[in-house]
PDB file of C-alpha atoms in Angstrom:
ATOM      1  CA  MET A   1     -80.019  19.131  36.140  1.00 80.00           C
ATOM      2  CA  LYS A   2     -82.045  17.201  33.685  1.00 82.00           C
ATOM      3  CA  PRO A   3     -80.647  13.737  32.990  1.00 86.00           C
ATOM      4  CA  PHE A   4     -79.489  14.527  29.456  1.00 83.00           C
ATOM      5  CA  TYR A   5     -78.187  17.836  30.427  1.00 87.00           C
ATOM      6  CA  THR A   6     -76.103  16.269  33.262  1.00 90.00           C
ATOM      7  CA  PHE A   7     -74.762  13.735  30.817  1.00 90.00           C
ATOM      8  CA  ALA A   8     -73.763  16.321  28.375  1.00 90.00           C
ATOM      9  CA  TYR A   9     -72.394  18.440  31.191  1.00 88.00           C
ATOM     10  CA  VAL A  10     -70.068  15.615  32.368  1.00 92.00           C
ATOM     11  CA  ILE A  11     -68.809  15.070  28.697  1.00 93.00           C
ATOM     12  CA  CYS A  12     -68.056  18.542  28.167  1.00 92.00           C
ATOM     13  CA  GLN A  13     -66.465  19.084  31.426  1.00 91.00           C
ATOM     14  CA  SER A  14     -64.057  16.162  30.846  1.00 94.00           C
ATOM     15  CA  VAL A  15     -63.056  17.229  27.300  1.00 93.00           C
ATOM     16  CA  SER A  16     -62.285  20.701  28.360  1.00 92.00           C
ATOM     17  CA  ARG A  17     -59.986  19.434  31.183  1.00 92.00           C
ATOM     18  CA  VAL A  18     -58.499  16.348  29.691  1.00 92.00           C
ATOM     19  CA  ILE A  19     -58.198  17.268  26.038  1.00 93.00           C
ATOM     20  CA  PHE A  20     -58.036  21.085  25.849  1.00 92.00           C
ATOM     21  CA  HIS A  21     -56.404  21.610  29.438  1.00 92.00           C
ATOM     22  CA  VAL A  22     -58.640  24.549  30.352  1.00 94.00           C
ATOM     23  CA  SER A  23     -57.344  27.036  32.871  1.00 94.00           C
ATOM     24  CA  VAL A  24     -60.258  28.629  35.046  1.00 96.00           C
ATOM     25  CA  LYS A  25     -60.085  31.583  37.371  1.00 96.00           C
ATOM     26  CA  GLY A  26     -62.686  33.514  39.357  1.00 96.00           C
ATOM     27  CA  ARG A  27     -65.142  30.828  39.756  1.00 95.00           C
ATOM     28  CA  GLU A  28     -65.899  32.234  43.184  1.00 96.00           C
ATOM     29  CA  HIS A  29     -67.790  35.188  41.378  1.00 97.00           C
ATOM     30  CA  ILE A  30     -70.350  32.829  39.751  1.00 96.00           C
ATOM     31  CA  PRO A  31     -73.860  33.164  41.612  1.00 95.00           C
ATOM     32  CA  LYS A  32     -74.717  29.854  43.243  1.00 92.00           C
ATOM     33  CA  SER A  33     -78.584  30.587  42.982  1.00 93.00           C
ATOM     34  CA  GLY A  34     -80.875  32.729  41.185  1.00 95.00           C
ATOM     35  CA  PRO A  35     -80.841  33.979  37.568  1.00 97.00           C
ATOM     36  CA  PHE A  36     -78.193  36.008  35.948  1.00 98.00           C
ATOM     37  CA  ILE A  37     -76.791  36.966  32.511  1.00 98.00           C
ATOM     38  CA  ALA A  38     -73.510  35.409  31.657  1.00 98.00           C
ATOM     39  CA  ALA A  39     -71.854  37.844  29.269  1.00 98.00           C
ATOM     40  CA  SER A  40     -68.894  36.510  27.421  1.00 97.00           C
ATOM     41  CA  ASN A  41     -66.825  37.227  24.300  1.00 95.00           C
ATOM     42  CA  HIS A  42     -67.447  34.647  21.594  1.00 93.00           C
ATOM     43  CA  THR A  43     -64.505  33.069  19.802  1.00 90.00           C
ATOM     44  CA  SER A  44     -65.812  29.619  18.787  1.00 89.00           C
ATOM     45  CA  PHE A  45     -69.173  27.339  18.438  1.00 86.00           C
ATOM     46  CA  THR A  46     -67.658  25.432  21.414  1.00 89.00           C
ATOM     47  CA  ASP A  47     -68.122  28.625  23.744  1.00 92.00           C
ATOM     48  CA  PRO A  48     -71.568  27.555  25.138  1.00 91.00           C
ATOM     49  CA  PRO A  49     -70.800  23.969  25.965  1.00 91.00           C
ATOM     50  CA  LEU A  50     -67.494  25.253  27.473  1.00 93.00           C
ATOM     51  CA  ILE A  51     -68.800  27.937  29.574  1.00 94.00           C
ATOM     52  CA  GLY A  52     -71.822  25.583  30.530  1.00 93.00           C
ATOM     53  CA  SER A  53     -69.592  22.988  31.843  1.00 93.00           C
ATOM     54  CA  LEU A  54     -67.955  25.318  34.144  1.00 94.00           C
ATOM     55  CA  LEU A  55     -70.886  26.816  35.851  1.00 91.00           C
ATOM     56  CA  LYS A  56     -72.229  23.799  37.617  1.00 85.00           C
ATOM     57  CA  ARG A  57     -75.805  24.838  36.814  1.00 90.00           C
ATOM     58  CA  GLU A  58     -77.963  24.548  33.883  1.00 92.00           C
ATOM     59  CA  ILE A  59     -77.751  27.451  31.528  1.00 94.00           C
ATOM     60  CA  ALA A  60     -79.785  28.528  28.474  1.00 93.00           C
ATOM     61  CA  PHE A  61     -78.162  30.187  25.358  1.00 90.00           C
ATOM     62  CA  PHE A  62     -78.839  31.562  21.896  1.00 80.00           C
ATOM     63  CA  ALA A  63     -77.911  29.491  18.732  1.00 78.00           C
ATOM     64  CA  LYS A  64     -78.356  30.912  15.097  1.00 75.00           C
ATOM     65  CA  GLU A  65     -81.619  29.861  13.563  1.00 77.00           C
ATOM     66  CA  GLU A  66     -79.838  27.815  10.791  1.00 78.00           C
ATOM     67  CA  LEU A  67     -78.903  25.131  13.270  1.00 74.00           C
ATOM     68  CA  PHE A  68     -82.590  24.412  13.995  1.00 78.00           C
ATOM     69  CA  HIS A  69     -83.168  23.401  10.473  1.00 75.00           C
ATOM     70  CA  LYS A  70     -80.983  20.362  11.071  1.00 77.00           C
ATOM     71  CA  VAL A  71     -83.142  17.472  12.417  1.00 75.00           C
ATOM     72  CA  ILE A  72     -80.681  15.827  14.533  1.00 77.00           C
ATOM     73  CA  LEU A  73     -78.865  18.818  15.748  1.00 79.00           C
ATOM     74  CA  LYS A  74     -82.111  20.580  16.550  1.00 78.00           C
ATOM     75  CA  ASP A  75     -83.109  18.124  18.974  1.00 80.00           C
ATOM     76  CA  LEU A  76     -79.722  17.995  20.655  1.00 83.00           C
ATOM     77  CA  ILE A  77     -79.387  21.696  21.235  1.00 82.00           C
ATOM     78  CA  LYS A  78     -83.139  22.066  22.377  1.00 83.00           C
ATOM     79  CA  LYS A  79     -82.235  19.423  25.013  1.00 85.00           C
ATOM     80  CA  LEU A  80     -79.348  21.768  26.079  1.00 86.00           C
ATOM     81  CA  ASN A  81     -81.658  24.663  26.605  1.00 88.00           C
ATOM     82  CA  SER A  82     -80.778  26.511  23.276  1.00 85.00           C
ATOM     83  CA  PHE A  83     -83.267  28.572  21.255  1.00 83.00           C
ATOM     84  CA  PRO A  84     -83.055  30.091  17.978  1.00 78.00           C
ATOM     85  CA  VAL A  85     -82.309  33.796  17.185  1.00 74.00           C
ATOM     86  CA  LYS A  86     -81.991  35.404  13.657  1.00 70.00           C
ATOM     87  CA  ARG A  87     -78.802  37.321  13.467  1.00 64.00           C
ATOM     88  CA  GLY A  88     -78.988  40.730  12.159  1.00 55.00           C
ATOM     89  CA  GLU A  89     -82.599  41.172  12.786  1.00 53.00           C
ATOM     90  CA  SER A  90     -84.730  42.525  15.742  1.00 55.00           C
ATOM     91  CA  ASN A  91     -86.224  39.441  17.223  1.00 65.00           C
ATOM     92  CA  VAL A  92     -88.922  40.236  19.822  1.00 75.00           C
ATOM     93  CA  SER A  93     -89.921  36.583  20.350  1.00 77.00           C
ATOM     94  CA  SER A  94     -86.355  35.710  21.407  1.00 80.00           C
ATOM     95  CA  VAL A  95     -86.214  38.721  23.789  1.00 83.00           C
ATOM     96  CA  LYS A  96     -89.458  37.336  25.489  1.00 86.00           C
ATOM     97  CA  ILE A  97     -88.037  34.028  25.750  1.00 87.00           C
ATOM     98  CA  CYS A  98     -84.883  35.427  27.385  1.00 90.00           C
ATOM     99  CA  ILE A  99     -87.010  37.291  29.855  1.00 91.00           C
ATOM    100  CA  ARG A 100     -89.111  33.990  30.630  1.00 92.00           C
ATOM    101  CA  ILE A 101     -85.906  31.952  31.103  1.00 93.00           C
ATOM    102  CA  LEU A 102     -84.607  34.595  33.646  1.00 95.00           C
ATOM    103  CA  LEU A 103     -87.733  35.613  35.425  1.00 94.00           C
ATOM    104  CA  ASP A 104     -89.921  32.552  35.286  1.00 93.00           C
ATOM    105  CA  GLN A 105     -87.302  29.654  35.000  1.00 92.00           C
ATOM    106  CA  LYS A 106     -84.774  31.426  37.120  1.00 94.00           C
ATOM    107  CA  MET A 107     -82.159  29.926  34.947  1.00 94.00           C
ATOM    108  CA  PRO A 108     -78.769  31.663  34.100  1.00 96.00           C
ATOM    109  CA  LEU A 109     -78.651  32.876  30.345  1.00 96.00           C
ATOM    110  CA  LEU A 110     -75.576  33.102  28.127  1.00 96.00           C
ATOM    111  CA  ILE A 111     -75.389  35.999  26.041  1.00 94.00           C
ATOM    112  CA  PHE A 112     -72.469  37.104  23.634  1.00 93.00           C
ATOM    113  CA  PRO A 113     -72.708  40.877  23.516  1.00 93.00           C
ATOM    114  CA  GLU A 114     -70.837  41.254  20.286  1.00 90.00           C
ATOM    115  CA  GLY A 115     -73.663  39.126  18.549  1.00 83.00           C
ATOM    116  CA  THR A 116     -71.336  37.013  16.429  1.00 83.00           C
ATOM    117  CA  ARG A 117     -68.140  34.960  16.646  1.00 86.00           C
ATOM    118  CA  ILE A 118     -64.770  37.051  16.565  1.00 86.00           C
ATOM    119  CA  LYS A 119     -62.005  34.681  15.673  1.00 80.00           C
ATOM    120  CA  THR A 120     -58.999  37.216  15.784  1.00 81.00           C
ATOM    121  CA  GLY A 121     -58.668  37.298  19.522  1.00 78.00           C
ATOM    122  CA  GLN A 122     -59.926  40.763  19.612  1.00 84.00           C
ATOM    123  CA  LEU A 123     -63.057  42.107  21.257  1.00 90.00           C
ATOM    124  CA  GLY A 124     -65.788  43.469  19.037  1.00 89.00           C
ATOM    125  CA  THR A 125     -68.413  46.190  19.463  1.00 91.00           C
ATOM    126  CA  PRO A 126     -71.371  45.112  21.809  1.00 92.00           C
ATOM    127  CA  GLU A 127     -74.821  45.272  20.559  1.00 90.00           C
ATOM    128  CA  ARG A 128     -77.594  46.815  22.852  1.00 90.00           C
ATOM    129  CA  GLY A 129     -79.689  43.830  23.171  1.00 89.00           C
ATOM    130  CA  ILE A 130     -78.135  42.645  26.272  1.00 93.00           C
ATOM    131  CA  SER A 131     -78.813  45.931  27.958  1.00 94.00           C
ATOM    132  CA  PHE A 132     -82.525  45.674  27.033  1.00 93.00           C
ATOM    133  CA  ILE A 133     -82.863  42.148  28.534  1.00 94.00           C
ATOM    134  CA  ALA A 134     -80.856  43.336  31.594  1.00 96.00           C
ATOM    135  CA  ALA A 135     -83.237  46.257  31.916  1.00 95.00           C
ATOM    136  CA  GLN A 136     -86.324  44.250  31.829  1.00 94.00           C
ATOM    137  CA  THR A 137     -84.980  41.499  34.363  1.00 96.00           C
ATOM    138  CA  LYS A 138     -82.843  43.360  36.690  1.00 97.00           C
ATOM    139  CA  VAL A 139     -80.612  40.411  37.169  1.00 98.00           C
ATOM    140  CA  PRO A 140     -76.797  40.373  37.914  1.00 98.00           C
ATOM    141  CA  ILE A 141     -74.566  40.305  34.837  1.00 98.00           C
ATOM    142  CA  LEU A 142     -71.517  37.895  35.063  1.00 98.00           C
ATOM    143  CA  PRO A 143     -68.573  38.965  32.776  1.00 98.00           C
ATOM    144  CA  ILE A 144     -66.595  36.267  31.145  1.00 98.00           C
ATOM    145  CA  TYR A 145     -63.416  36.142  28.954  1.00 97.00           C
ATOM    146  CA  VAL A 146     -62.479  33.033  26.911  1.00 95.00           C
ATOM    147  CA  GLU A 147     -58.984  33.143  25.547  1.00 94.00           C
ATOM    148  CA  ASN A 148     -57.805  30.744  22.701  1.00 92.00           C
ATOM    149  CA  GLY A 149     -61.472  29.256  22.255  1.00 89.00           C
ATOM    150  CA  GLU A 150     -60.773  29.542  18.428  1.00 89.00           C
ATOM    151  CA  ARG A 151     -57.503  27.588  18.673  1.00 89.00           C
ATOM    152  CA  LEU A 152     -58.605  24.366  20.482  1.00 87.00           C
ATOM    153  CA  LEU A 153     -56.346  22.022  18.398  1.00 90.00           C
ATOM    154  CA  GLU A 154     -53.384  24.149  19.526  1.00 90.00           C
ATOM    155  CA  CYS A 155     -54.518  23.967  23.044  1.00 89.00           C
ATOM    156  CA  ALA A 156     -54.893  20.238  22.719  1.00 90.00           C
ATOM    157  CA  LEU A 157     -51.453  20.060  21.604  1.00 91.00           C
ATOM    158  CA  PHE A 158     -50.114  22.031  24.465  1.00 89.00           C
ATOM    159  CA  GLN A 159     -49.121  25.054  22.028  1.00 90.00           C
ATOM    160  CA  ARG A 160     -51.558  27.234  23.691  1.00 90.00           C
ATOM    161  CA  ARG A 161     -53.689  27.367  26.878  1.00 90.00           C
ATOM    162  CA  LEU A 162     -57.361  27.599  26.908  1.00 93.00           C
ATOM    163  CA  LYS A 163     -58.395  30.134  29.379  1.00 95.00           C
ATOM    164  CA  VAL A 164     -61.721  31.130  31.167  1.00 96.00           C
ATOM    165  CA  ARG A 165     -61.769  33.919  33.389  1.00 97.00           C
ATOM    166  CA  PHE A 166     -65.013  34.966  35.398  1.00 97.00           C
ATOM    167  CA  GLY A 167     -65.310  38.480  36.756  1.00 97.00           C
ATOM    168  CA  GLU A 168     -67.340  40.030  39.660  1.00 97.00           C
ATOM    169  CA  ALA A 169     -70.956  40.136  38.578  1.00 97.00           C
ATOM    170  CA  ILE A 170     -72.572  43.590  37.894  1.00 98.00           C
ATOM    171  CA  GLN A 171     -75.464  43.971  40.101  1.00 97.00           C
ATOM    172  CA  TYR A 172     -78.612  45.680  39.064  1.00 97.00           C
ATOM    173  CA  ASP A 173     -77.851  48.673  41.630  1.00 96.00           C
ATOM    174  CA  ASP A 174     -74.681  49.090  39.615  1.00 95.00           C
ATOM    175  CA  TYR A 175     -76.437  49.708  36.275  1.00 96.00           C
ATOM    176  CA  ALA A 176     -80.029  50.746  37.301  1.00 95.00           C
ATOM    177  CA  SER A 177     -79.316  54.497  36.624  1.00 94.00           C
ATOM    178  CA  LEU A 178     -77.941  53.591  32.962  1.00 94.00           C
ATOM    179  CA  VAL A 179     -81.135  51.837  31.950  1.00 93.00           C
ATOM    180  CA  LYS A 180     -83.764  54.327  33.152  1.00 90.00           C
ATOM    181  CA  GLU A 181     -83.586  55.814  29.539  1.00 88.00           C
ATOM    182  CA  LYS A 182     -82.823  53.860  26.318  1.00 84.00           C
ATOM    183  CA  LYS A 183     -79.985  55.998  25.434  1.00 86.00           C
ATOM    184  CA  GLY A 184     -78.232  54.392  28.475  1.00 93.00           C
ATOM    185  CA  TYR A 185     -78.451  51.008  26.900  1.00 94.00           C
ATOM    186  CA  THR A 186     -75.327  51.565  24.771  1.00 95.00           C
ATOM    187  CA  GLU A 187     -73.383  52.701  27.957  1.00 96.00           C
ATOM    188  CA  LEU A 188     -74.380  49.466  29.715  1.00 97.00           C
ATOM    189  CA  ALA A 189     -73.294  47.448  26.867  1.00 96.00           C
ATOM    190  CA  GLN A 190     -69.892  49.335  26.667  1.00 96.00           C
ATOM    191  CA  LEU A 191     -69.516  48.631  30.434  1.00 97.00           C
ATOM    192  CA  ILE A 192     -70.157  45.037  30.215  1.00 97.00           C
ATOM    193  CA  MET A 193     -67.574  44.824  27.491  1.00 96.00           C
ATOM    194  CA  SER A 194     -64.983  46.890  29.480  1.00 96.00           C
ATOM    195  CA  LYS A 195     -65.429  44.234  32.304  1.00 97.00           C
ATOM    196  CA  ILE A 196     -64.833  41.497  29.842  1.00 96.00           C
ATOM    197  CA  GLN A 197     -61.788  43.459  28.488  1.00 94.00           C
ATOM    198  CA  ALA A 198     -60.385  43.836  32.101  1.00 95.00           C
ATOM    199  CA  LEU A 199     -60.478  40.079  32.406  1.00 95.00           C
ATOM    200  CA  LYS A 200     -58.472  39.766  29.187  1.00 88.00           C
ATOM    201  CA  GLY A 201     -55.781  41.612  30.979  1.00 73.00           C
ATOM    202  CA  GLU A 202     -55.851  39.286  33.926  1.00 69.00           C
ATOM    203  CA  SER A 203     -55.227  36.147  31.519  1.00 57.00           C
TER     204      SER A 203
END
């Protein structure tokens, strides 16, 4: 890990454990080496640092483009391997960056299949972008479920429990047949969300 990333990693890990009392299951499923897509539901802006602090590896992630217009914040999130994406638009350059991160840098990439935060505790409809990236890179997809990420104050006050669940990775051989044609991208996105949904049931 880079020095600044290591510093942020230790801080986020300490905060999640000491202040928010995070409960973690399934860490044995996290690949110890090589690139993979970390696919999680999205409940809060704190999801990237929370998940990153549990992986024990540097990870890259999307952030909405507006954050990169704030001078201090822009420099900070860039050091944490974040890159901008315009929500609601096809962003070819962002996809190319994803592929470069996974194949050239061999770094895990965090993607939220729903494409936006959902604060109701329910899971949303996945977008097909994650399937396109998976088809191009052929990397494992690690399903992750975060519970009560949108209720951190209640977690800090012991009123709720912040939970993170990691599932068994979906290997390329498991989804190769789905991405032979573009119509299968929707099916793969739905498969990923079903794996995340299954982790919700384990919470």
